[in-house]
Each structure stands twice: as C-alpha cells, then as structure tokens.
GROMACS .gro file of C-alpha atoms in nm:
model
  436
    1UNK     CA    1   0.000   0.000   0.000
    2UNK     CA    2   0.118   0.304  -0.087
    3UNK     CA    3   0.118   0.607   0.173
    4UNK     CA    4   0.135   0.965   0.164
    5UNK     CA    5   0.201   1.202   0.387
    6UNK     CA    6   0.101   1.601   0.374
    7UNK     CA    7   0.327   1.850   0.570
    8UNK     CA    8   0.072   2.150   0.581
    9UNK     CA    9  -0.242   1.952   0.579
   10UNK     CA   10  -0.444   2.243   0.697
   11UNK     CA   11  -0.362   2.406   0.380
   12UNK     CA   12  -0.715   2.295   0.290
   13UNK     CA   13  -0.786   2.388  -0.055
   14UNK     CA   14  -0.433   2.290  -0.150
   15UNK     CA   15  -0.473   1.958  -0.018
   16UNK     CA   16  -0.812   1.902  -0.157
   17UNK     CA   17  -0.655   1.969  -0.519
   18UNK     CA   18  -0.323   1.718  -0.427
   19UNK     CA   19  -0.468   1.461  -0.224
   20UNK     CA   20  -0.783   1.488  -0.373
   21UNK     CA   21  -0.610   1.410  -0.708
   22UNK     CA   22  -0.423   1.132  -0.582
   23UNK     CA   23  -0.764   0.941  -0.497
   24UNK     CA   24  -0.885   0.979  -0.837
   25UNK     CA   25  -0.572   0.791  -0.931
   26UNK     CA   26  -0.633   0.389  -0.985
   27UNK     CA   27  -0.305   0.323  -0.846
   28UNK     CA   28  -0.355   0.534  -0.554
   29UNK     CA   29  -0.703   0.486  -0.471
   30UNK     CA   30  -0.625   0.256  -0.161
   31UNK     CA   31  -0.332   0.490  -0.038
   32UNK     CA   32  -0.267   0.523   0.301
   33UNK     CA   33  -0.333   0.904   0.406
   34UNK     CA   34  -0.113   1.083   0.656
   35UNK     CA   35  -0.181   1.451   0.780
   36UNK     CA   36   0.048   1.743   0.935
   37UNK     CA   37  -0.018   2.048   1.053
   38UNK     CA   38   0.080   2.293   1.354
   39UNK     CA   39  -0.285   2.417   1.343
   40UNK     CA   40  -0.512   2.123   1.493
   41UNK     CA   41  -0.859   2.320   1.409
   42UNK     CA   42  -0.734   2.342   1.046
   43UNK     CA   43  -0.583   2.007   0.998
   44UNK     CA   44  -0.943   1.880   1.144
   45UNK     CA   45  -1.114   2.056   0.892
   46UNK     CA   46  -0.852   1.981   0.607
   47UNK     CA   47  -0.928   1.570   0.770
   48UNK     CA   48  -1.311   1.594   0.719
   49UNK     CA   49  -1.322   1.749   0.361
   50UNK     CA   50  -1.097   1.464   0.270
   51UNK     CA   51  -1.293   1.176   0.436
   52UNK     CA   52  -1.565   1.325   0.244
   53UNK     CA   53  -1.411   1.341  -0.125
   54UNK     CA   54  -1.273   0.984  -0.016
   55UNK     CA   55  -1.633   0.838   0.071
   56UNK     CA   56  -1.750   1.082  -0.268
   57UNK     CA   57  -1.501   1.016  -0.524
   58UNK     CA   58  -1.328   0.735  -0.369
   59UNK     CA   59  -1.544   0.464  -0.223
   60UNK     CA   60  -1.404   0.514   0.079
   61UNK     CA   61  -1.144   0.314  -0.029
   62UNK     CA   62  -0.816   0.533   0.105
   63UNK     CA   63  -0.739   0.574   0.476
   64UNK     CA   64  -0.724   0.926   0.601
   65UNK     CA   65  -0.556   0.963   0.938
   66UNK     CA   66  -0.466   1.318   1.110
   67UNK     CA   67  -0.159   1.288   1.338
   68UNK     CA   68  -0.004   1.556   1.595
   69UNK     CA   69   0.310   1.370   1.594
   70UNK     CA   70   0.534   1.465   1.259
   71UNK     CA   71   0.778   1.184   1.278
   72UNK     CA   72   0.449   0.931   1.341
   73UNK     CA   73   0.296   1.122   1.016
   74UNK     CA   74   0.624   1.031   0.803
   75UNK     CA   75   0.692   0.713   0.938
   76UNK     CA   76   0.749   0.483   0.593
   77UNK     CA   77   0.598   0.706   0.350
   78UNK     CA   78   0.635   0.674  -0.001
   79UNK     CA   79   0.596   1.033  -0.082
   80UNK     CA   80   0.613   1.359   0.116
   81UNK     CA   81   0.390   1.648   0.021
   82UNK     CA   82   0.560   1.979   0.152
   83UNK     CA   83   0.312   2.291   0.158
   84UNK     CA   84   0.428   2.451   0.472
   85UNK     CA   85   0.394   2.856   0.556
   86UNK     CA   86   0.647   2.934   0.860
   87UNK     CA   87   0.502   3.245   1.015
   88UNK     CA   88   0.184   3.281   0.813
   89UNK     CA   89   0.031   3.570   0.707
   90UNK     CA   90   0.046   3.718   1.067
   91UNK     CA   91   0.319   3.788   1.192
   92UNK     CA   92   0.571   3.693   0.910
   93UNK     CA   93   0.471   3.825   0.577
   94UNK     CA   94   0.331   4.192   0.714
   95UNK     CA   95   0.677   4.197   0.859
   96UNK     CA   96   0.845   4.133   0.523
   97UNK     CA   97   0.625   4.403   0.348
   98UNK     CA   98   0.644   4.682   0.654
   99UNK     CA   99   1.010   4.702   0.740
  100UNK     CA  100   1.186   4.734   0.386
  101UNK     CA  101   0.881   5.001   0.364
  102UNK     CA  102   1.030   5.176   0.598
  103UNK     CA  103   1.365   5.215   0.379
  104UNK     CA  104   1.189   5.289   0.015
  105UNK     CA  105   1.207   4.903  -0.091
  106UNK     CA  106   0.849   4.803  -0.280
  107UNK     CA  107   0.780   4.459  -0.338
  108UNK     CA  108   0.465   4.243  -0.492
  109UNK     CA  109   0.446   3.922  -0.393
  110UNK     CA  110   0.778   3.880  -0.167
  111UNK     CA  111   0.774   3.508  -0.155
  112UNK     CA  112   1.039   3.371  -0.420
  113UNK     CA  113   1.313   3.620  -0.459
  114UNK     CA  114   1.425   4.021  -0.281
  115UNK     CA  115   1.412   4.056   0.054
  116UNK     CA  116   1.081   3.911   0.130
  117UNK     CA  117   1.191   3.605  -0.057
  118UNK     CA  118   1.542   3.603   0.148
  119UNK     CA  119   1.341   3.601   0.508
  120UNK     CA  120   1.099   3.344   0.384
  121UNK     CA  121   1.351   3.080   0.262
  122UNK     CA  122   1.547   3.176   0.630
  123UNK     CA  123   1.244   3.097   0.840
  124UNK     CA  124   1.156   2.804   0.651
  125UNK     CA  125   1.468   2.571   0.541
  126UNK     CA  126   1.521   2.567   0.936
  127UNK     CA  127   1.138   2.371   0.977
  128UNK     CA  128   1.187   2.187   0.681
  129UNK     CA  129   1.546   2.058   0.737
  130UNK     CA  130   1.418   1.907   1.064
  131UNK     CA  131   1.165   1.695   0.917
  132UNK     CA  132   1.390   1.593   0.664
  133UNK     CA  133   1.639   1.482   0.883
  134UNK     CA  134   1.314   1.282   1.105
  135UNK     CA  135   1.231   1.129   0.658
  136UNK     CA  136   1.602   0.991   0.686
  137UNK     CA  137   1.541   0.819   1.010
  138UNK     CA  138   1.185   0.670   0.920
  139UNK     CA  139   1.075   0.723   0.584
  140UNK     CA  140   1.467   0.739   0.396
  141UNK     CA  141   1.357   0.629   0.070
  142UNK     CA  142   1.072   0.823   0.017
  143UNK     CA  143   1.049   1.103  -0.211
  144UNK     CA  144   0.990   1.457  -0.111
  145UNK     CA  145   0.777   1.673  -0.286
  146UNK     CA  146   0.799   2.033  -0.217
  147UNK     CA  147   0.570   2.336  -0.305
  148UNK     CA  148   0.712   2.558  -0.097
  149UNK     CA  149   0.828   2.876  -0.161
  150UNK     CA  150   1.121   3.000  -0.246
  151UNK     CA  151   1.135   2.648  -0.403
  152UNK     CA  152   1.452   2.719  -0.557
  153UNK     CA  153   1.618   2.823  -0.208
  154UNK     CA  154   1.449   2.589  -0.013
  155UNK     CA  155   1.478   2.250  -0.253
  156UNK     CA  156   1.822   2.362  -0.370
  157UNK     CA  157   1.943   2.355   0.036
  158UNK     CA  158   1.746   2.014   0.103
  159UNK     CA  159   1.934   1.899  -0.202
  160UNK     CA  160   2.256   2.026  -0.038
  161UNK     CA  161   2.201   1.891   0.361
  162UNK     CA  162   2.009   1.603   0.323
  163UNK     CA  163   2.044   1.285   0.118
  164UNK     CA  164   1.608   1.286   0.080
  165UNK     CA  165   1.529   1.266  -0.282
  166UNK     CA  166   1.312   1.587  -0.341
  167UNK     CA  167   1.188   1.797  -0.629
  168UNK     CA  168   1.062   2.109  -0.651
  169UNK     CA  169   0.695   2.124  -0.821
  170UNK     CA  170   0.533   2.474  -0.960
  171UNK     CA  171   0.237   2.459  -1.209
  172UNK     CA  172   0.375   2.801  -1.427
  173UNK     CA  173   0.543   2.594  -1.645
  174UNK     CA  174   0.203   2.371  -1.717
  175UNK     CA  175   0.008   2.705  -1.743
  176UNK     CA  176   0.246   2.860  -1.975
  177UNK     CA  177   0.158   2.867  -2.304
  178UNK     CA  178  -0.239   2.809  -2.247
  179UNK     CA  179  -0.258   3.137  -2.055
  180UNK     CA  180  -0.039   3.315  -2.304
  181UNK     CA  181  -0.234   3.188  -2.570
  182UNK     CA  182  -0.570   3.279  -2.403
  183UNK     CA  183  -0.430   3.605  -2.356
  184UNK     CA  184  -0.349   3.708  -2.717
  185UNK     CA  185  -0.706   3.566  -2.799
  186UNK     CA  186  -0.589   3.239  -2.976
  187UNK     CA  187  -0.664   2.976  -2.696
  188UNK     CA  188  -1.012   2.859  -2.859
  189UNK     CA  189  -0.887   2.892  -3.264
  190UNK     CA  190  -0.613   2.669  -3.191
  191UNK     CA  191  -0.579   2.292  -3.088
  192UNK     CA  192  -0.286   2.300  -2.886
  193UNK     CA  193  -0.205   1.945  -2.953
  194UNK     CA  194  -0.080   2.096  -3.300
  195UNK     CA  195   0.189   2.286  -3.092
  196UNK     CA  196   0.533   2.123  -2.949
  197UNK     CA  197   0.773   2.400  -2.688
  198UNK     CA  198   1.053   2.378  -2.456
  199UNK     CA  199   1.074   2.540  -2.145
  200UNK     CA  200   1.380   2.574  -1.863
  201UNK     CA  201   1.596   2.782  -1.701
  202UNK     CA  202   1.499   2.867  -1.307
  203UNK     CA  203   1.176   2.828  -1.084
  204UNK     CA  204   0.947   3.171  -1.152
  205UNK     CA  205   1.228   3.220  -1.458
  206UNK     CA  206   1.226   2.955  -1.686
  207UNK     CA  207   1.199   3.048  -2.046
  208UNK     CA  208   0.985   2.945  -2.372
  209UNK     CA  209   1.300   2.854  -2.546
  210UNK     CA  210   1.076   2.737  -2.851
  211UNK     CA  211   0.747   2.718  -2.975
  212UNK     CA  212   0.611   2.558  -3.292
  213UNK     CA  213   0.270   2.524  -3.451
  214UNK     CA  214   0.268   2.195  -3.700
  215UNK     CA  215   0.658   2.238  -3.663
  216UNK     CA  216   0.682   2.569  -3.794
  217UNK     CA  217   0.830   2.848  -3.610
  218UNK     CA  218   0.553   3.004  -3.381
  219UNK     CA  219   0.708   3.275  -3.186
  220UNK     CA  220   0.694   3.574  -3.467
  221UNK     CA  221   0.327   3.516  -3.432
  222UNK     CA  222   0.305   3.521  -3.031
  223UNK     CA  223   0.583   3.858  -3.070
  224UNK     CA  224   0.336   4.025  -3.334
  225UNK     CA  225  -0.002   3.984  -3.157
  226UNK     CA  226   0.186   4.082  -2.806
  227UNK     CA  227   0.293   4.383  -2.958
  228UNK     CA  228  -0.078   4.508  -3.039
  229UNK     CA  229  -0.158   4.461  -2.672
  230UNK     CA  230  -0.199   4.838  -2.517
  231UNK     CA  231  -0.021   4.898  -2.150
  232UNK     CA  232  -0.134   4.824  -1.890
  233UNK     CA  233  -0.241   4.476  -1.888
  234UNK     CA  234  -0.176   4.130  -1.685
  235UNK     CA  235   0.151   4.076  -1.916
  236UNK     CA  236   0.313   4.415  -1.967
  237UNK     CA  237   0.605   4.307  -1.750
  238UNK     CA  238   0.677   3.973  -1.932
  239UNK     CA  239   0.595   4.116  -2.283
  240UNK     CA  240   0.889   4.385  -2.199
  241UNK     CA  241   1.074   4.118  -2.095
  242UNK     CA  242   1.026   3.896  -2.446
  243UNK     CA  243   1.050   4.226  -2.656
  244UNK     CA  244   1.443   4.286  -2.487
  245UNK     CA  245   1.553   3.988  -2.414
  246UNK     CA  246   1.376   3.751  -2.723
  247UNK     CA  247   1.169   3.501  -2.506
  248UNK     CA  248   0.842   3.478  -2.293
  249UNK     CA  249   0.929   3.423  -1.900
  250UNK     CA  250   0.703   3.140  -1.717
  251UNK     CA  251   0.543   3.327  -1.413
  252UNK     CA  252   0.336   3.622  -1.363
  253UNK     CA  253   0.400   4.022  -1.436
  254UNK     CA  254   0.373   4.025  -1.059
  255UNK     CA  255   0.637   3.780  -0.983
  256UNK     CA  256   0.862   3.931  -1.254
  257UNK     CA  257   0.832   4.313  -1.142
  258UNK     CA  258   1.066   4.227  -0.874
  259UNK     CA  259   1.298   3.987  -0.986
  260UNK     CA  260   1.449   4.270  -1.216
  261UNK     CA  261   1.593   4.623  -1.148
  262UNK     CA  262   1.356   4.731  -1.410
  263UNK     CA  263   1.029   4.836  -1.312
  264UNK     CA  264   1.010   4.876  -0.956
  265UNK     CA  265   1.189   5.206  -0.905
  266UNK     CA  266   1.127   5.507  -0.707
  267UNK     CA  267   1.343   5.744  -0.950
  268UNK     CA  268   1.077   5.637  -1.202
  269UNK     CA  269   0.723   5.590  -1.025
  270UNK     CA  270   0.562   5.617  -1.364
  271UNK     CA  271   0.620   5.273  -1.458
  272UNK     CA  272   0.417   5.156  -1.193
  273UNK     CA  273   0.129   5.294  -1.361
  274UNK     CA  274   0.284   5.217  -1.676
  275UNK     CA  275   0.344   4.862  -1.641
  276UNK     CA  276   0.071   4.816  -1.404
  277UNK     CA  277   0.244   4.642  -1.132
  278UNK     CA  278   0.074   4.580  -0.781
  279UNK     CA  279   0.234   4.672  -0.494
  280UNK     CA  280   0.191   4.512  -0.175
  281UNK     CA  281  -0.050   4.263  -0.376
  282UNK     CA  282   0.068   3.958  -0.163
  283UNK     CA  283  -0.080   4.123   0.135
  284UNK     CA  284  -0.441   4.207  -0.017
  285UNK     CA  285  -0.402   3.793  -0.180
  286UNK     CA  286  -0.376   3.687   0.178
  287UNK     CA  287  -0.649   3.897   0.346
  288UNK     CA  288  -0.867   3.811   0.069
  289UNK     CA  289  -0.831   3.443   0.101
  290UNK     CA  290  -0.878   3.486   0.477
  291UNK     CA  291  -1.228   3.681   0.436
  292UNK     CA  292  -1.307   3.412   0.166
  293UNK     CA  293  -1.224   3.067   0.400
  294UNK     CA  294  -1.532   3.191   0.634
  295UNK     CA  295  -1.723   3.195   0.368
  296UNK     CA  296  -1.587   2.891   0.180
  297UNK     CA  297  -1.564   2.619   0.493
  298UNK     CA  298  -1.899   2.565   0.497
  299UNK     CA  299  -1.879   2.483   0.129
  300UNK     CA  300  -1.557   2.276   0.131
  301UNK     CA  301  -1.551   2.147   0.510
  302UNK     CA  302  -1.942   2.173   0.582
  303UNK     CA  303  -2.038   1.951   0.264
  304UNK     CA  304  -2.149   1.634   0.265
  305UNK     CA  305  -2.186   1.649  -0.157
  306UNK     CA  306  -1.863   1.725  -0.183
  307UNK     CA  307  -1.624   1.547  -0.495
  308UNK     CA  308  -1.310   1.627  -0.670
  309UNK     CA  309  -1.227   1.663  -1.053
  310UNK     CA  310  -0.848   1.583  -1.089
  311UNK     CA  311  -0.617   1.876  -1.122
  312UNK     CA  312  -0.316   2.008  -1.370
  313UNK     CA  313  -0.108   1.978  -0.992
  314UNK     CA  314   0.197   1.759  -1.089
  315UNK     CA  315   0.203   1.556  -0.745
  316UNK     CA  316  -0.067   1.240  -0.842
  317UNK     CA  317   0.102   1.203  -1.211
  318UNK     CA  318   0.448   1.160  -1.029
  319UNK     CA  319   0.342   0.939  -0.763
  320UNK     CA  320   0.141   0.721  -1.003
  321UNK     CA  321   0.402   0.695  -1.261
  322UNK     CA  322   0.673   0.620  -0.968
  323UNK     CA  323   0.422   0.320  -0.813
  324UNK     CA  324   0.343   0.152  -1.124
  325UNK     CA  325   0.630   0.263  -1.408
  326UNK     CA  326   0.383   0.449  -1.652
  327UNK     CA  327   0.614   0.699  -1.768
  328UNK     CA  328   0.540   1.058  -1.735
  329UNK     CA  329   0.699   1.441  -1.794
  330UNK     CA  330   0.705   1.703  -1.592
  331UNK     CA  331   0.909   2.055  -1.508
  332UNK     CA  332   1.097   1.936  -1.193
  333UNK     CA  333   1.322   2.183  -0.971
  334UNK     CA  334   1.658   1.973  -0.925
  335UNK     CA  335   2.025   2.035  -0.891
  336UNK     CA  336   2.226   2.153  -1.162
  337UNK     CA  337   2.453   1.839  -1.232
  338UNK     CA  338   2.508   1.960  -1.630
  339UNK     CA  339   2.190   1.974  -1.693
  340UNK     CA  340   2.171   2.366  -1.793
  341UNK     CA  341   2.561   2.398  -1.933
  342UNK     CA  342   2.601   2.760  -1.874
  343UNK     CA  343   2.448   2.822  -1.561
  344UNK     CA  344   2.662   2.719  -1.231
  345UNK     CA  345   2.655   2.360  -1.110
  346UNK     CA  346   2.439   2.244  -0.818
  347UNK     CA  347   2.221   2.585  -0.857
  348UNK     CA  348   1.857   2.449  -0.864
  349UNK     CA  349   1.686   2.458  -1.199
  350UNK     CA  350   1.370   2.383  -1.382
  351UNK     CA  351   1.395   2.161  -1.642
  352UNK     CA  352   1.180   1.904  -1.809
  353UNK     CA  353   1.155   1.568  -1.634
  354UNK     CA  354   1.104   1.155  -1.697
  355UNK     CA  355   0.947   0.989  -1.440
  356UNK     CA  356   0.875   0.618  -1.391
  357UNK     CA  357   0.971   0.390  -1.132
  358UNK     CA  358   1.345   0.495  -1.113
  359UNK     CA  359   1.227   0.839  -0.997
  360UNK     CA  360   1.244   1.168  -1.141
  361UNK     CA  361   1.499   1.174  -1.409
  362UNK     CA  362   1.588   1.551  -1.534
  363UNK     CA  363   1.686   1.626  -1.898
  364UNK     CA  364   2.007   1.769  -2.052
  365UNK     CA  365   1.855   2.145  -2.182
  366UNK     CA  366   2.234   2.262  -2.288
  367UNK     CA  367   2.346   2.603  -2.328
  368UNK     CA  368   2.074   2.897  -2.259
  369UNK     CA  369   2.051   3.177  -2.497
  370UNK     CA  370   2.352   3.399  -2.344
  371UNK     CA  371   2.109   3.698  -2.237
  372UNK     CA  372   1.870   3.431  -2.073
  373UNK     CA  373   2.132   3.274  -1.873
  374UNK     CA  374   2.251   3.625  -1.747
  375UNK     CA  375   1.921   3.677  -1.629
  376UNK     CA  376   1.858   3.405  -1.465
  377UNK     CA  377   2.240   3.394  -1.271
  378UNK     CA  378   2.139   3.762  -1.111
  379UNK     CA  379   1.823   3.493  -0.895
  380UNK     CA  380   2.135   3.231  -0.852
  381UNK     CA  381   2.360   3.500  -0.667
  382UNK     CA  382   2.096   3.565  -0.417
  383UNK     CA  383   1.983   3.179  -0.401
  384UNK     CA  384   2.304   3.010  -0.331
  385UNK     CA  385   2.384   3.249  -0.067
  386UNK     CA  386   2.063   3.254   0.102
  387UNK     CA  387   2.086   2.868   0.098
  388UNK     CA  388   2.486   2.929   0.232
  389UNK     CA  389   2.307   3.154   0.533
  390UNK     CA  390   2.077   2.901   0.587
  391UNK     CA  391   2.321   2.599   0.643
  392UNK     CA  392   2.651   2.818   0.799
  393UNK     CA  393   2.450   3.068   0.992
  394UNK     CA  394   2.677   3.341   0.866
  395UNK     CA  395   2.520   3.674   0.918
  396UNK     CA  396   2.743   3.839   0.689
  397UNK     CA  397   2.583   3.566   0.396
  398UNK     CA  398   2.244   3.724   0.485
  399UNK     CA  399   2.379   4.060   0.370
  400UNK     CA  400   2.543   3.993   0.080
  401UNK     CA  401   2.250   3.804  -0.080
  402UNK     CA  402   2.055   4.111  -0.039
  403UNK     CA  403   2.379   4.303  -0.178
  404UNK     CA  404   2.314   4.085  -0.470
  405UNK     CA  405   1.963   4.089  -0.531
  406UNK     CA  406   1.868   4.288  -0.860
  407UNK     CA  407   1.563   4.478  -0.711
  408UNK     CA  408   1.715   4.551  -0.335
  409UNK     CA  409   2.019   4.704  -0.512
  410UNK     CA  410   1.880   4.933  -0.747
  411UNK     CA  411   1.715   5.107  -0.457
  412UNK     CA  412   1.887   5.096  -0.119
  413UNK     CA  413   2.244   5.164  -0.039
  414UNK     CA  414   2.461   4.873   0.096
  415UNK     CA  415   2.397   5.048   0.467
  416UNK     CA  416   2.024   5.074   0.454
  417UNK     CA  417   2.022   4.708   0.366
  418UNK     CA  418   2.258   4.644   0.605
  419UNK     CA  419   2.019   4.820   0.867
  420UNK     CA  420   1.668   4.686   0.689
  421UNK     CA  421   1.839   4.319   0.724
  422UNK     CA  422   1.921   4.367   1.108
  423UNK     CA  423   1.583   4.484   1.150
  424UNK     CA  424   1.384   4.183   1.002
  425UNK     CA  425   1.685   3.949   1.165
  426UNK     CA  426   1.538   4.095   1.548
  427UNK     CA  427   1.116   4.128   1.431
  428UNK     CA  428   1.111   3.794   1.283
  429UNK     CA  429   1.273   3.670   1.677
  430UNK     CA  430   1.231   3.289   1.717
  431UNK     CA  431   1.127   3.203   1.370
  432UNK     CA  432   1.492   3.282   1.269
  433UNK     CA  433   1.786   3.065   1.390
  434UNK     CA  434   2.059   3.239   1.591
  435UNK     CA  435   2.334   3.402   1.347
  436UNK     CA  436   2.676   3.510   1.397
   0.00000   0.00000   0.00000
C-alpha cells in the first residue's frame, strides 16, 4: 500500500486539489493518508473534507488519518507532500512588506526572490530541514515533494544537507503557453495538440526557449499579436521582458516586477502605472483568502456532496508513474549536475523531467541563450547564498544576498540594507535561527 504524507495539511484547498487528485488515481485509490499540521482546528477541517471526497469520489477506499506527531505522520511514506507557511500571514509576511517600507524598498508578492523572498527561505529551510532529517530516520527512501516557496532556495538547500530525494513542483510551467495563448485571444482557434515548446531555465524564470505550430516556427506570431496589446495589462512586464531579451518568461508580471531592477523604481514611479504592477499585492491575496475561507468552509468542510475533478497539480502524475512505471513528464526543480551547461553547477533549476519507477529523471537542456542565462544567474547569486546563510549561519551571507539581489540594489544603499536586514533578523525573533 502506498502512503502519503502532507506536511501543511491544513492548507485545505491545497490539499483538496493534491490529495484529492491522488484518490482519483487507480493506483492510488487505496493509499494510506497521513496529515500534518501545527494548526489542529485546520488540519481537522482539512481531515473531514478529505474523508468526504474519499467516501465521494473514492469509495471510501483510502485511509485518512490526522496525526499531531510529525515523525508518526512520516513514518514509511512513499511520498512527502511539503506545503508549509512558517510564520503565516500574521506575523511573518506583514513583517516582510512593513520594514523594507520603511527604507523605500516596494515589493509584490515577496515570496520567491528580494528581501521578502530572502526572510521566507530563512524561516523556513530551518522547519523543513528538521523533518527531513526525522524522513532519513523513518521514511529514507521516500520522495519529497515540495511546493514551498522560495522552491529554488528551499529544494536547492534540502538537495545540499540532506540525502532525501526531493523535487521542486510549480504549475507556471504547465500554465504557460495556455494562458499566453488565451491572452493574445488564440486559446479557442487553436488545438494545442498541433503545438510542441521547450521550457527551462529557473523556478518563476524559466523560459519558452521554442514554440512551434505543426513544426513551424511560432514565436513571430506570439511577438506580433503581443505587440498590439496596449499597457497596462496582466503581461506588460513579461511582454517587456520577451521584446528585450527575445523570449516569454514562465510566471506572472507580478512575480517578474521584482525579480528585475527594471520596473520597480522610485526614480521612475511612472512605470508603476505604466506597467501596471501591484504593490503590496501579496498582502491584499492573503487577506482576501482569509475573508473568503469563512465563507468557503462551509462549502468545502461543511459539505457532505462534496467530490473532486483531478487537477493540472503535478504531485498524483508523479506518484502514479513512480508506483506503477507508466512513464510521465514534468518541469521538476533539481540540482544543476550539467543539466543547464552555462548556468553554475548544483544551482537548482527547472527543467523538463522523466518519471517512472526509477524516480524523477531531469533532462540535458544545454546552453541557454547567453542573455537568458545572465538573467537568470542575477536569482542564482541571491539563491546560493541565502541557501549558504541558511546551512553556515553566517550573518554576513544574509547581507550579501541582499547586496546581490537585482531589485534591493537598485534602490537601497549597501547600509540601509545592512540596517533593513538587522531589523527583520530581530522582528522575525524565534522564527529565525541564531546568526553570527
């Protein structure tokens, strides 16, 4: 019998969508069902919307058990699902927002790269090293499987400190070309089975490398149609992007407004208004979804009708193909080992993936166009030093990944980051490790 176990069960909608997906799955449909979380009233409710989809969907047929003790939870899984928030909403992420405030720095979504993305991976690798340290004592083969963010931080320093076999799992790179093409008004004119791409390069950075319709050429088409589109809209940031640097990035104009020194700048508030960026739109996401739980648990935890249609999520195809040896692809976040020639070893990348029963088997992408590459090393910087923080506890690593990062140093001076680091270091307290 195969079993599962979710770190960050009470994540409720998310585990509907992963676990939910995994019952629909013939060769998980009896899995054994094992659920984490810090937060007994949500993992209870996250419990009784899956016993309900299970009975639903599932003939009851999986076993669903909620556990308060996280070694007992892992204890000879086959796969780990990772969807853990250190801090929350309250007190963690306002902090991460508020204080670089305070010193000029504007940020979006804060959770994968600048200085929100920094404190984030710090307060989390500590929470998730320890239970992958309790997977090599009880569960050692098992595979982890992390949606976390900063997933490259975060997977690249399991990677690095633990010998747990672990990708990192997004769905941009699924959504890709469907939203772009939905975008430009060509999703329902075209059968995207007639299209073949190629997508890599880094988590929240990975690049169409190539696109073709009937195995012609279809980027000049994608370039001329983006070009008609009139600023401000959902993709002005990635369509600047593709008309400098050639190609169309994977995640959001959100995401992408601060992983750059381009938009985000107080010398030039214009192009906020210009480019249509959201500030602070993290924080609104969150107290949105808070208002909406009260008004969704009754709908989700409350109802007895409930079922599940099987999601684009990445986890069930990987743990089915892995039980039974159906092959499968997928993008997978894994260590550089000469995968991506021209960007440093053992960074974490996204490439494409096999997967059947030997695991998760990443692809040799080669060379990235030059500018591409470039782009993407400015994330590594920050990344392989916030992941060199994290394992050393080395203050002085703390500072010189936000030296490094291409949004932080466009607008502070190497003392107010100095200052805004100390700061978060002391407000963040015991969800930070001690550094020297």
């Amino acid at each position: 019998m195969v079993k599962i176990t979710f770190i960050g069960a009470g994540s409720t909608i998310f585990a509907k969508n992963i676990l939910g997906d995994a019952m629909l799955t013939p060769s998980l449909y009896h899995a054994e069902i094992a659920l984490y979380d810090i937060d007994e009233n949500r993992l209870r409710e996250s419990e009784s919307m899956l016993n309900t989809i299970n009975k639903n969907s599932n003939e009851g047929r999986a076993s669903i058990t909620a556990y308060q003790d996280r070694k007992e939870a892992l204890r000879d899984a086959n796969f780990v699902i990772n969807a853990i928030q250190v801090g929350g909403y309250k007190p963690s992420t306002v902090i991460d927002f508020e204080i670089p405030q305070k010193y000029g720095l504007q940020q979006t979504i804060g959770d994968t790269m600048g200085i929100g993305g920094i404190f984030r991976a710090l307060r989390t690798f500590p929470v998730m090293l320890e239970f992958a340290k309790e997977m090599e004592e009880v569960c050692p083969d098992a595979w982890l499987l992390n949606y976390t963010n900063p997933m490259s931080m975060l997977t690249m320093g399991i990677l690095k400190a633990t010998k747990i076999k672990t990708v990192g799992l997004c769905h941009s790179v699924q959504v890709c070309v469907p939203e772009l093409f939905e975008h430009l008004g060509i999703a329902e004119e075209e059968n995207l089975d007639n299209f073949q791409w190629k997508i890599a390069g880094i988590n929240h950075m990975a690049w169409l490398l190539e696109i073709t319709k009937n195995g012609e050429d279809f980027y000049p088409t994608i370039k001329k149609l983006a070009a008609e589109k009139k600023n401000p809209h959902r993709d002005s940031v990635r369509f600047e992007l593709m008309k400098r640097f050639d190609y169309y990035i994977t995640e959001s104009s959100e995401h992408n407004a601060e992983y750059h020194p381009y938009f985000i700048k107080s010398k030039y508030p214009e192009l906020i208004e210009r480019f249509g960026i959201p500030l602070n739109e993290y924080l609104r996401r969150c107290e949105q979804q808070i208002s909406d739980w009260e008004h969704q648990r009754d709908d989700i935890v409350e109802n007895g009708d409930l079922t599940h249609t099987r999601s684009r999520e990445y986890a069930s195809y990987i743990m089915d193909a892995i039980t039974t040896g159906n092959p499968t692809m997928i993008a997978g976040n894994v260590l550089n080992k000469g995968l991506i020639t021209n960007l440093p070893e053992n960074s974490c990348v996204e490439v494409p993936c096999l997967v059947d029963k030997n695991g998760v088997q990443p692809t040799y992408v080669g060379d990235l166009p030059t500018q591409l590459a470039a782009l993407n090393r400015t994330n590594i910087n920050v990344q392989e030093l916030v992941v060199e923080a994290a394992l050393t506890l080395d203050k002085s690593k703390i500072y010189q990944a936000a030296f490094l990062d291409p949004h932080t140093n466009s607008e502070l001076s190497m003392d107010d980051i100095v200052a805004m680091c100390d700061e978060l270091i002391e407000a963040h307290g015991d969800y930070l490790p001690a550094y020297q």
